XYZ file of C-alpha atoms in Angstrom:
502
model
C -196.680 -90.194 202.122
C -197.228 -89.517 198.430
C -195.724 -86.049 198.773
C -192.621 -87.298 200.509
C -192.065 -89.998 197.826
C -192.555 -87.482 195.049
C -190.052 -85.124 196.613
C -187.457 -87.856 196.925
C -187.978 -88.844 193.330
C -187.480 -85.264 192.166
C -184.289 -84.918 194.211
C -182.859 -88.157 192.833
C -183.510 -87.073 189.267
C -181.870 -83.723 189.919
C -178.734 -85.375 191.293
C -178.557 -87.712 188.315
C -178.817 -84.755 185.919
C -176.183 -82.844 187.871
C -173.851 -85.822 187.837
C -174.260 -86.231 184.067
C -173.515 -82.546 183.420
C -170.367 -82.684 185.633
C -169.012 -85.696 183.785
C -169.465 -83.914 180.480
C -167.607 -80.829 181.752
C -164.641 -82.923 183.004
C -164.379 -84.720 179.690
C -164.156 -81.366 177.858
C -161.464 -80.080 180.246
C -159.317 -83.156 179.784
C -159.587 -82.889 176.010
C -158.589 -79.226 176.007
C -155.707 -79.924 178.362
C -154.494 -82.749 176.168
C -154.520 -80.470 173.119
C -152.540 -77.791 174.960
C -149.991 -80.281 176.240
C -149.582 -81.690 172.745
C -148.986 -78.225 171.314
C -146.396 -77.496 173.988
C -144.643 -80.754 173.294
C -144.634 -80.044 169.560
C -143.224 -76.581 170.206
C -140.496 -77.939 172.495
C -139.666 -80.620 169.953
C -139.445 -78.101 167.146
C -137.243 -75.854 169.309
C -134.980 -78.754 170.161
C -134.688 -79.685 166.496
C -133.928 -76.050 165.620
C -131.411 -75.787 168.447
C -129.789 -79.011 167.333
C -129.419 -77.576 163.856
C -127.929 -74.355 165.254
C -125.547 -76.344 167.464
C -124.517 -78.432 164.486
C -123.907 -75.373 162.333
C -122.032 -73.716 165.205
C -119.921 -76.814 165.765
C -119.077 -77.001 162.066
C -118.223 -73.304 162.038
C -116.092 -73.611 165.163
C -114.329 -76.639 163.742
C -113.679 -74.798 160.470
C -112.436 -71.768 162.376
C -110.152 -73.927 164.518
C -108.835 -75.693 161.414
C -108.386 -72.349 159.692
C -106.483 -70.972 162.665
C -104.299 -74.065 162.838
C -103.606 -73.813 159.104
C -102.769 -70.104 159.422
C -100.406 -70.859 162.303
C -98.746 -73.550 160.211
C -98.406 -71.121 157.311
C -96.868 -68.506 159.612
C -94.408 -71.088 160.893
C -93.407 -72.034 157.341
C -92.647 -68.427 156.413
C -90.942 -67.696 159.707
C -88.663 -70.655 159.030
C -88.042 -69.367 155.514
C -86.993 -65.959 156.841
C -84.866 -67.485 159.611
C -82.987 -69.662 157.120
C -82.619 -66.754 154.698
C -82.188 -63.763 156.972
C -81.332 -61.375 154.153
C -84.909 -61.505 152.851
C -86.102 -59.942 156.113
C -84.938 -56.637 154.577
C -87.096 -57.015 151.454
C -90.865 -57.078 150.942
C -92.598 -60.097 149.449
C -93.652 -58.401 146.192
C -92.708 -55.302 144.224
C -96.179 -53.822 144.734
C -96.239 -54.411 148.488
C -96.934 -51.173 150.362
C -94.460 -50.225 153.070
C -92.026 -47.406 153.765
C -89.196 -49.934 153.975
C -89.967 -51.744 150.713
C -87.190 -51.282 148.173
C -88.703 -50.623 144.786
C -88.241 -53.456 142.329
C -86.233 -55.638 144.710
C -88.466 -58.163 146.442
C -88.877 -61.839 147.219
C -90.724 -62.204 143.942
C -87.520 -61.491 141.993
C -84.997 -62.761 144.521
C -81.396 -63.112 143.412
C -78.119 -63.866 145.167
C -78.776 -61.209 147.822
C -80.955 -63.674 149.690
C -78.273 -66.305 150.183
C -78.236 -67.417 153.773
C -75.179 -67.882 155.921
C -75.613 -71.503 156.930
C -73.786 -74.350 158.498
C -72.369 -76.240 155.544
C -73.242 -79.613 157.067
C -76.916 -78.677 156.803
C -76.823 -76.394 153.771
C -80.437 -75.267 153.450
C -82.258 -76.504 150.380
C -84.623 -73.531 150.719
C -81.744 -71.035 150.520
C -81.983 -70.622 146.754
C -83.514 -67.747 144.761
C -85.935 -70.144 143.045
C -87.330 -71.350 146.368
C -87.690 -67.773 147.646
C -89.503 -66.729 144.482
C -91.826 -69.724 144.761
C -92.630 -68.850 148.382
C -93.458 -65.267 147.384
C -95.833 -66.591 144.727
C -97.919 -68.728 147.077
C -100.728 -66.190 147.339
C -103.305 -68.791 146.237
C -104.488 -71.532 148.571
C -101.809 -74.156 149.159
C -102.167 -77.393 151.087
C -100.149 -77.553 154.265
C -99.551 -81.221 153.493
C -100.649 -82.659 150.158
C -100.685 -86.103 151.760
C -102.951 -85.011 154.625
C -105.639 -82.575 153.510
C -107.045 -82.447 157.042
C -104.202 -80.077 157.944
C -105.848 -77.375 155.868
C -104.576 -74.723 153.491
C -102.685 -71.454 153.764
C -101.828 -68.525 151.552
C -99.375 -65.650 151.875
C -101.054 -62.252 152.099
C -97.839 -60.218 152.328
C -94.576 -59.585 154.071
C -94.015 -55.866 154.416
C -91.649 -53.417 156.087
C -93.734 -50.614 157.613
C -90.863 -48.291 158.530
C -88.095 -46.858 156.372
C -85.236 -48.062 158.569
C -86.487 -51.646 158.235
C -86.366 -52.580 161.904
C -89.757 -54.312 161.797
C -91.250 -56.864 159.438
C -94.945 -57.780 159.288
C -95.866 -61.222 158.036
C -99.545 -61.857 157.217
C -100.930 -65.298 156.342
C -104.453 -66.723 155.812
C -105.527 -70.242 156.757
C -108.624 -72.364 156.212
C -109.778 -75.972 156.240
C -109.359 -77.733 152.920
C -113.118 -78.115 152.333
C -114.098 -74.584 153.417
C -114.991 -73.019 150.091
C -117.630 -70.742 151.669
C -114.878 -68.734 153.426
C -116.610 -69.250 156.771
C -113.486 -70.521 158.499
C -110.770 -68.291 157.037
C -108.404 -67.002 159.708
C -105.942 -64.186 159.074
C -102.914 -63.965 161.355
C -100.179 -61.355 161.446
C -96.825 -61.702 163.189
C -94.343 -58.904 163.777
C -90.653 -59.705 163.372
C -88.035 -57.539 165.059
C -85.068 -56.888 162.752
C -81.660 -55.597 163.799
C -79.160 -54.492 161.138
C -76.306 -56.850 160.432
C -73.090 -56.345 162.329
C -73.758 -58.038 165.632
C -72.914 -61.566 164.460
C -69.591 -63.070 165.473
C -66.898 -62.107 162.977
C -65.325 -65.101 161.196
C -61.929 -65.979 162.631
C -60.847 -66.756 159.071
C -62.444 -65.320 155.933
C -61.113 -66.385 152.536
C -61.771 -64.349 149.406
C -60.675 -67.222 147.109
C -59.989 -64.968 144.119
C -57.391 -67.112 142.370
C -54.581 -69.104 143.940
C -55.074 -72.160 146.114
C -56.060 -72.822 149.704
C -55.468 -75.781 151.985
C -56.261 -75.844 155.677
C -55.016 -79.390 156.212
C -55.449 -80.112 159.949
C -55.172 -76.489 161.086
C -57.979 -75.446 163.428
C -59.719 -72.128 163.972
C -61.544 -71.048 167.094
C -64.461 -69.301 165.424
C -66.478 -69.411 162.212
C -64.749 -69.804 158.857
C -66.247 -67.911 155.936
C -65.630 -68.747 152.284
C -66.551 -66.825 149.138
C -67.658 -69.743 146.981
C -69.312 -69.779 143.581
C -71.222 -72.920 144.682
C -72.131 -72.209 148.301
C -73.510 -75.663 149.063
C -70.466 -77.515 147.752
C -67.655 -77.707 150.272
C -64.099 -77.868 148.812
C -62.116 -80.972 149.718
C -59.404 -78.899 151.447
C -61.673 -77.881 154.335
C -64.061 -79.644 156.705
C -65.785 -79.079 160.017
C -62.727 -80.724 161.587
C -61.003 -77.375 161.010
C -63.359 -75.843 163.603
C -62.504 -75.996 167.291
C -66.195 -76.388 168.251
C -68.159 -77.760 165.271
C -71.375 -77.844 167.322
C -71.371 -74.086 167.856
C -69.180 -72.844 164.998
C -69.870 -72.920 161.273
C -68.283 -72.874 157.871
C -70.185 -69.986 156.303
C -70.445 -70.083 152.536
C -71.321 -67.142 150.315
C -71.368 -66.555 146.554
C -68.134 -65.063 145.247
C -69.503 -61.552 145.005
C -68.252 -59.427 147.904
C -65.303 -59.010 150.218
C -64.307 -56.051 152.399
C -61.978 -53.591 150.679
C -59.030 -51.862 152.286
C -59.388 -48.101 152.760
C -57.038 -45.609 151.143
C -54.342 -43.669 152.968
C -54.486 -39.895 152.420
C -51.734 -38.649 150.079
C -51.577 -35.209 151.627
C -50.655 -34.608 155.225
C -53.741 -35.051 157.405
C -54.040 -34.870 161.165
C -53.680 -38.320 162.669
C -52.121 -39.905 159.540
C -48.354 -40.601 159.594
C -46.389 -41.749 156.542
C -43.409 -43.738 157.799
C -42.273 -44.660 154.266
C -41.228 -41.177 153.081
C -37.649 -40.084 152.285
C -36.514 -43.161 150.292
C -35.453 -45.041 153.450
C -33.208 -48.046 153.623
C -34.402 -51.270 155.201
C -32.760 -50.255 158.467
C -34.447 -46.860 158.501
C -37.766 -48.271 157.369
C -37.766 -51.034 159.983
C -36.665 -48.784 162.842
C -39.627 -46.490 162.211
C -42.007 -49.292 163.040
C -39.929 -51.432 165.447
C -37.671 -48.933 167.155
C -33.864 -48.734 167.079
C -32.947 -51.521 169.479
C -32.323 -54.219 166.856
C -34.006 -57.582 167.274
C -34.599 -56.889 170.954
C -36.272 -53.536 170.327
C -39.674 -52.407 171.536
C -41.878 -49.536 170.505
C -45.275 -48.312 171.631
C -47.997 -46.852 169.406
C -49.239 -44.210 169.307
C -45.813 -42.608 169.621
C -45.206 -39.733 171.964
C -46.535 -36.562 170.406
C -48.824 -38.274 167.888
C -52.401 -37.054 167.783
C -55.505 -38.976 166.729
C -57.348 -38.448 163.468
C -60.932 -37.242 163.307
C -62.115 -40.833 163.762
C -60.201 -41.102 167.040
C -57.648 -43.555 165.641
C -53.943 -43.267 164.849
C -52.953 -44.160 161.269
C -49.476 -45.230 160.078
C -48.313 -46.199 156.573
C -45.276 -48.509 156.509
C -43.196 -50.347 153.900
C -43.384 -53.806 155.416
C -44.027 -55.646 158.670
C -41.073 -58.030 158.888
C -39.234 -59.062 162.048
C -37.442 -61.931 163.747
C -36.075 -62.137 167.272
C -37.563 -60.766 170.493
C -38.909 -57.421 169.283
C -42.315 -56.177 170.251
C -44.883 -53.564 169.290
C -47.228 -52.486 172.055
C -50.508 -50.639 171.626
C -51.665 -48.328 174.399
C -54.713 -49.615 176.267
C -58.074 -48.296 175.004
C -56.465 -46.865 171.848
C -57.014 -47.854 168.212
C -54.043 -47.956 165.837
C -54.082 -48.730 162.101
C -51.115 -49.967 160.015
C -51.217 -49.669 156.200
C -48.605 -52.126 154.898
C -47.132 -51.722 151.401
C -45.690 -55.203 151.015
C -45.151 -58.413 152.959
C -45.916 -59.389 156.553
C -43.473 -61.948 157.962
C -43.149 -62.359 161.712
C -40.891 -64.973 163.337
C -38.883 -65.736 166.423
C -40.518 -64.560 169.618
C -41.951 -61.315 168.275
C -45.045 -59.984 170.007
C -47.408 -57.482 168.390
C -50.094 -56.001 170.623
C -49.708 -58.908 173.019
C -49.275 -57.816 176.615
C -47.314 -60.016 178.998
C -45.078 -62.941 178.112
C -45.479 -66.591 177.253
C -48.031 -68.184 174.970
C -51.052 -65.976 175.686
C -51.797 -62.375 174.743
C -52.820 -61.219 178.194
C -55.349 -58.460 178.749
C -54.803 -55.396 180.927
C -56.070 -55.476 184.501
C -58.308 -52.477 183.842
C -59.855 -50.939 180.748
C -59.588 -52.789 177.461
C -56.714 -53.892 175.280
C -55.514 -51.572 172.581
C -56.840 -52.405 169.120
C -54.627 -52.893 166.083
C -55.858 -53.040 162.498
C -53.483 -54.131 159.726
C -54.436 -53.443 156.095
C -52.491 -55.104 153.274
C -51.683 -53.340 150.007
C -53.890 -54.049 146.976
C -52.901 -52.878 143.478
C -50.489 -50.318 144.878
C -53.155 -48.388 146.808
C -50.453 -47.604 149.391
C -47.712 -47.045 146.820
C -44.869 -49.275 145.631
C -42.315 -50.557 148.098
C -38.812 -49.568 146.948
C -36.076 -52.008 145.943
C -32.399 -51.848 145.102
C -29.147 -51.036 146.827
C -26.969 -53.327 148.896
C -25.524 -53.562 152.375
C -26.668 -50.725 154.612
C -28.217 -49.029 151.572
C -30.544 -51.929 150.775
C -34.097 -50.743 150.129
C -37.045 -52.142 152.154
C -38.220 -54.539 149.445
C -34.941 -55.575 147.815
C -35.379 -58.766 145.825
C -39.180 -58.636 145.707
C -41.093 -58.867 142.437
C -43.049 -55.846 141.268
C -46.265 -57.591 142.295
C -44.888 -58.240 145.781
C -43.841 -54.607 146.055
C -47.289 -53.346 145.103
C -49.345 -55.865 147.042
C -49.339 -57.666 150.337
C -49.205 -61.140 148.847
C -47.923 -63.113 151.835
C -48.578 -63.169 155.567
C -46.377 -65.531 157.527
C -46.232 -66.232 161.250
C -43.600 -68.589 162.607
C -41.555 -69.357 165.703
C -43.384 -68.502 168.914
C -44.510 -65.101 167.675
C -47.877 -63.631 168.663
C -50.250 -61.095 167.077
C -53.468 -59.602 168.410
C -55.047 -57.742 165.487
C -57.614 -57.447 162.754
C -55.834 -58.315 159.503
C -57.470 -57.483 156.169
C -55.322 -58.265 153.135
C -57.532 -59.238 150.171
C -54.583 -60.389 147.979
C -52.589 -62.289 150.593
C -52.020 -65.964 151.243
C -51.566 -66.504 154.967
C -50.001 -69.331 156.966
C -48.639 -70.255 160.370
C -45.662 -72.580 160.567
C -42.705 -73.494 162.694
C -42.771 -73.468 166.459
C -45.632 -70.986 166.521
C -47.962 -73.807 165.630
C -47.042 -75.821 168.719
C -49.530 -73.983 170.904
C -52.945 -72.442 170.454
C -52.247 -68.708 170.537
C -50.580 -67.622 167.278
C -53.244 -65.146 166.127
C -55.833 -63.492 168.338
C -58.429 -61.494 166.456
C -59.501 -62.207 162.869
C -57.633 -62.858 159.633
C -59.398 -62.027 156.353
C -57.243 -62.869 153.345
C -57.402 -64.389 149.875
C -56.092 -67.867 150.720
C -54.834 -69.946 153.611
C -52.098 -72.396 152.722
C -51.126 -74.481 155.720
C -47.430 -75.252 155.691
C -47.809 -77.967 158.312
C -50.469 -80.514 159.110
C -50.594 -79.911 162.852
C -53.976 -79.499 164.497
C -53.226 -76.551 166.768
C -55.415 -73.443 166.826
C -54.150 -70.959 164.256
C -56.601 -68.118 164.950
C -58.619 -67.412 168.076
C -61.505 -65.353 166.745
C -62.839 -62.451 168.804
C -65.370 -59.692 168.224
C -68.266 -59.068 165.853
C -68.476 -57.715 162.310
C -69.340 -54.342 163.757
C -66.075 -54.286 165.700
C -64.077 -54.322 162.466
C -66.236 -52.843 159.701
C -67.988 -49.492 159.506
C -70.299 -50.984 156.861
C -70.813 -54.266 158.708
C -74.453 -54.563 157.599
C -73.214 -54.980 154.013
C -71.460 -58.224 154.891
C -73.436 -59.542 157.849
C -77.030 -60.720 157.641
C -79.635 -58.991 159.809
C -80.394 -60.386 163.232
C -83.976 -61.589 163.729
C -85.760 -62.008 167.039
C -88.006 -65.071 167.419
C -91.726 -64.455 166.896
C -93.454 -65.006 170.211
C -97.064 -64.060 169.361
C -99.422 -63.222 166.534
C -102.497 -61.064 166.077
C -105.793 -62.138 164.511
C -107.020 -59.757 161.811
C -110.434 -59.347 160.198
C -110.614 -60.912 156.767
C -111.927 -58.336 154.243
């Protein structure tokens, strides 16, 4: 019995000791596990804090970049608008030291002069179409606020506008943008837009272009179906003798104003005999002889076609004729062969009345077009300072000279162009000294002139509101140096490229 009791006691003590040791081991395991879990939680917390900081920095950077891009886009838009409103500057680089094969030496935006004047609708004469504004825009190479009243819109600066090729058919505009508070340069965005440039000449030619070199003009209620161009010393000040009411379609047509600096000049007529050039003034002719050479011999009902039978074209493909005057009344007509170009060089006055038709096919009020091909083209140049010689005067009766009774100035210049009755002309008329007008019955319908009339003055003899000139064609149709007088054509910018900021 004693042995069994002793054995039980020993076993009980052993179990107690084992239980105590197990409890101690579990307590150590829990403590170690708690430490590990705490370290993990601290690590995760630190990582989350670090990630939060990175996300914050990234968000700030992305916001600055977005603001910089928006500011750069706004800056691009400002300069694109500047170029659109002043198309001439598309042909010049922004600064004299700008690198580009098309840059033109010392002529640049930075020293802009009258060459940058824009052709604009007078009713919205652009306030940014002045040399001072262009020069200021070229100088904005430091940071400039998009809107000084809203700094959140950011800042921009012009990097350059350059012409990479010598023929100046492409312009490259580069602008930087950034947020207003980004002084660490983290959010600067550089954008570059390419602008397609086409040489001037494709714009619609003005139906009426006035040189305004002395004398007076008055359009009264006369209307013109096309743009009207004026050489004005103050381009944004419209004279009181003209308004947009003189345009047939004021919404689509403009009064174009330019400084009084340039006007197309009439070409010379070769003195010596040259193939394709015919002098119809030679031999001291009388008025009868002189007139019959241009109108034919059928009196007031005569008709003649140019080029005449046997005439050959000049090297330029045209037929050239020098005449004393272009004066006629009655039912005479001058026809121009379809698809042929004819040029008249007139020594003195142009005065057409009655029912005369010049290069106007068909009958009635309209100069009809041929059923096939294209209408013949007629160019009429008026004399300036005797470039075509002096029209003769003197004699009487059948011996009367072509310009009998005219002053010396009238005999050496084309000073007047008159269209009256129901006469019709389809032509390009360039007479830099002339004052032109339409009066009489010819003003009772809308088809007196078809083409363009470029003269010194227009002095309306009546206040009717009929269409005096129906403009057709572009500058390039009438001028070999059209780009000199017409601003370049610019295609809208449809995209830009992001560049690395140095």
